[in-house]
PDB file of C-alpha atoms in Angstrom:
ATOM      1  CA  MET A   1     -60.398  17.214  16.363  1.00  0.00           C
ATOM      2  CA  SER A   2     -57.932  18.381  18.628  1.00  0.00           C
ATOM      3  CA  ASP A   3     -54.695  20.835  18.496  1.00  0.00           C
ATOM      4  CA  ASN A   4     -51.495  19.704  19.948  1.00  0.00           C
ATOM      5  CA  SER A   5     -49.307  22.253  17.752  1.00  0.00           C
ATOM      6  CA  GLU A   6     -47.574  24.631  20.844  1.00  0.00           C
ATOM      7  CA  PRO A   7     -48.595  27.970  21.420  1.00  0.00           C
ATOM      8  CA  LEU A   8     -46.422  30.324  19.553  1.00  0.00           C
ATOM      9  CA  VAL A   9     -44.233  31.845  22.296  1.00  0.00           C
ATOM     10  CA  THR A  10     -43.206  36.078  21.310  1.00  0.00           C
ATOM     11  CA  GLU A  11     -39.843  36.669  22.849  1.00  0.00           C
ATOM     12  CA  LEU A  12     -38.960  40.261  23.801  1.00  0.00           C
ATOM     13  CA  ASP A  13     -36.268  42.570  22.451  1.00  0.00           C
ATOM     14  CA  PRO A  14     -33.741  42.268  24.914  1.00  0.00           C
ATOM     15  CA  VAL A  15     -32.674  45.866  24.035  1.00  0.00           C
ATOM     16  CA  ILE A  16     -34.516  47.914  23.920  1.00  0.00           C
ATOM     17  CA  HIS A  17     -36.510  45.927  27.118  1.00  0.00           C
ATOM     18  CA  ALA A  18     -34.729  47.226  30.102  1.00  0.00           C
ATOM     19  CA  GLN A  19     -36.497  50.180  30.878  1.00  0.00           C
ATOM     20  CA  ALA A  20     -33.688  52.784  30.418  1.00  0.00           C
ATOM     21  CA  ARG A  21     -33.282  51.779  26.646  1.00  0.00           C
ATOM     22  CA  LEU A  22     -37.287  51.265  26.328  1.00  0.00           C
ATOM     23  CA  ARG A  23     -38.147  54.215  27.570  1.00  0.00           C
ATOM     24  CA  VAL A  24     -35.149  56.319  25.135  1.00  0.00           C
ATOM     25  CA  VAL A  25     -36.482  53.865  21.876  1.00  0.00           C
ATOM     26  CA  SER A  26     -40.320  55.295  22.984  1.00  0.00           C
ATOM     27  CA  ALA A  27     -39.293  58.843  23.116  1.00  0.00           C
ATOM     28  CA  LEU A  28     -37.053  58.577  19.897  1.00  0.00           C
ATOM     29  CA  SER A  29     -39.686  57.150  17.907  1.00  0.00           C
ATOM     30  CA  VAL A  30     -42.050  60.128  18.262  1.00  0.00           C
ATOM     31  CA  LEU A  31     -39.853  61.650  16.052  1.00  0.00           C
ATOM     32  CA  GLY A  32     -40.836  61.982  12.046  1.00  0.00           C
ATOM     33  CA  GLU A  33     -38.199  59.086  10.847  1.00  0.00           C
ATOM     34  CA  HIS A  34     -35.725  61.947   9.193  1.00  0.00           C
ATOM     35  CA  ASP A  35     -35.885  63.458  12.687  1.00  0.00           C
ATOM     36  CA  ARG A  36     -32.960  64.044  15.042  1.00  0.00           C
ATOM     37  CA  ILE A  37     -32.761  65.121  18.365  1.00  0.00           C
ATOM     38  CA  THR A  38     -29.824  67.403  20.629  1.00  0.00           C
ATOM     39  CA  PHE A  39     -28.540  64.379  23.300  1.00  0.00           C
ATOM     40  CA  PRO A  40     -29.374  67.096  26.265  1.00  0.00           C
ATOM     41  CA  GLN A  41     -33.067  67.450  25.038  1.00  0.00           C
ATOM     42  CA  LEU A  42     -33.183  63.963  24.839  1.00  0.00           C
ATOM     43  CA  GLN A  43     -31.475  63.296  28.352  1.00  0.00           C
ATOM     44  CA  GLU A  44     -34.041  66.795  29.334  1.00  0.00           C
ATOM     45  CA  SER A  45     -36.794  64.845  29.208  1.00  0.00           C
ATOM     46  CA  LEU A  46     -35.736  61.330  29.888  1.00  0.00           C
ATOM     47  CA  ARG A  47     -34.120  62.640  33.169  1.00  0.00           C
ATOM     48  CA  MET A  48     -31.841  60.748  32.675  1.00  0.00           C
ATOM     49  CA  THR A  49     -27.673  61.515  33.572  1.00  0.00           C
ATOM     50  CA  ALA A  50     -25.492  61.543  30.300  1.00  0.00           C
ATOM     51  CA  GLY A  51     -22.991  59.231  31.437  1.00  0.00           C
ATOM     52  CA  ASN A  52     -26.732  56.615  32.205  1.00  0.00           C
ATOM     53  CA  LEU A  53     -27.739  58.390  28.550  1.00  0.00           C
ATOM     54  CA  SER A  54     -25.193  57.454  26.550  1.00  0.00           C
ATOM     55  CA  VAL A  55     -24.334  53.963  28.091  1.00  0.00           C
ATOM     56  CA  HIS A  56     -27.882  53.153  26.858  1.00  0.00           C
ATOM     57  CA  LEU A  57     -27.379  55.143  23.589  1.00  0.00           C
ATOM     58  CA  ARG A  58     -24.580  52.883  22.696  1.00  0.00           C
ATOM     59  CA  LYS A  59     -25.775  49.139  23.057  1.00  0.00           C
ATOM     60  CA  LEU A  60     -28.997  50.896  20.655  1.00  0.00           C
ATOM     61  CA  GLU A  61     -26.512  52.338  18.594  1.00  0.00           C
ATOM     62  CA  ASP A  62     -24.266  48.710  18.711  1.00  0.00           C
ATOM     63  CA  ALA A  63     -27.768  47.021  17.690  1.00  0.00           C
ATOM     64  CA  GLY A  64     -28.779  49.683  14.730  1.00  0.00           C
ATOM     65  CA  TYR A  65     -31.464  50.659  16.287  1.00  0.00           C
ATOM     66  CA  VAL A  66     -29.940  54.314  16.637  1.00  0.00           C
ATOM     67  CA  GLU A  67     -27.957  57.728  15.229  1.00  0.00           C
ATOM     68  CA  VAL A  68     -25.676  59.060  16.930  1.00  0.00           C
ATOM     69  CA  THR A  69     -24.313  62.161  15.223  1.00  0.00           C
ATOM     70  CA  LYS A  70     -21.921  64.473  15.859  1.00  0.00           C
ATOM     71  CA  THR A  71     -21.217  67.384  14.719  1.00  0.00           C
ATOM     72  CA  HIS A  72     -20.910  71.539  15.404  1.00  0.00           C
ATOM     73  CA  GLN A  73     -23.426  73.861  15.365  1.00  0.00           C
ATOM     74  CA  GLY A  74     -21.733  77.634  15.080  1.00  0.00           C
ATOM     75  CA  ARG A  75     -19.354  76.095  16.917  1.00  0.00           C
ATOM     76  CA  THR A  76     -20.284  74.199  19.133  1.00  0.00           C
ATOM     77  CA  PRO A  77     -20.451  71.101  19.612  1.00  0.00           C
ATOM     78  CA  ALA A  78     -23.913  68.721  19.263  1.00  0.00           C
ATOM     79  CA  THR A  79     -24.646  65.260  19.831  1.00  0.00           C
ATOM     80  CA  LEU A  80     -27.992  64.760  17.504  1.00  0.00           C
ATOM     81  CA  VAL A  81     -29.910  61.182  17.871  1.00  0.00           C
ATOM     82  CA  ARG A  82     -32.551  59.705  16.075  1.00  0.00           C
ATOM     83  CA  LEU A  83     -33.871  56.278  15.997  1.00  0.00           C
ATOM     84  CA  THR A  84     -33.185  54.448  12.754  1.00  0.00           C
ATOM     85  CA  ARG A  85     -35.670  52.540  10.218  1.00  0.00           C
ATOM     86  CA  ARG A  86     -33.842  48.837  11.882  1.00  0.00           C
ATOM     87  CA  GLY A  87     -34.789  50.594  15.107  1.00  0.00           C
ATOM     88  CA  ARG A  88     -38.621  51.936  14.462  1.00  0.00           C
ATOM     89  CA  LEU A  89     -39.363  48.053  13.008  1.00  0.00           C
ATOM     90  CA  ALA A  90     -37.441  46.635  15.672  1.00  0.00           C
ATOM     91  CA  PHE A  91     -39.760  48.922  18.097  1.00  0.00           C
ATOM     92  CA  ASP A  92     -42.837  47.483  16.071  1.00  0.00           C
ATOM     93  CA  ASP A  93     -41.866  44.834  16.359  1.00  0.00           C
ATOM     94  CA  TYR A  94     -41.501  44.966  20.460  1.00  0.00           C
ATOM     95  CA  THR A  95     -44.903  46.367  21.089  1.00  0.00           C
ATOM     96  CA  ALA A  96     -46.752  43.315  18.864  1.00  0.00           C
ATOM     97  CA  ALA A  97     -44.825  41.126  20.853  1.00  0.00           C
ATOM     98  CA  LEU A  98     -45.331  42.963  23.834  1.00  0.00           C
ATOM     99  CA  ARG A  99     -49.966  43.182  22.928  1.00  0.00           C
ATOM    100  CA  ALA A 100     -49.981  39.622  22.060  1.00  0.00           C
ATOM    101  CA  LEU A 101     -48.757  38.686  25.571  1.00  0.00           C
ATOM    102  CA  LEU A 102     -51.199  40.743  27.625  1.00  0.00           C
ATOM    103  CA  ASN A 103     -53.743  39.857  25.151  1.00  0.00           C
ATOM    104  CA  PRO A 104     -53.526  36.030  24.032  1.00  0.00           C
TER     105      PRO A 104
END
């Protein structure tokens, strides 16, 4: 008996798939679920310009994948970034989809 079913097409999340955003989500995914990183630390670890990182964080924030919090550490303004639960699930789905494409 032949199987006429269509092969499962695995979609890669376009929000995460862009190289810069994939780097951001990957870097944030190694933090604990409630841990945050400062914007300058993230910028330095990814070696991205502030403007480029800001643009990609905005897209990830719009998708609900990251949370950006503006606060103060003493008198110094600080921007903290963390991967949301939704972002972690999306990254898990993304990596699973990528594995499925690489190992059909």
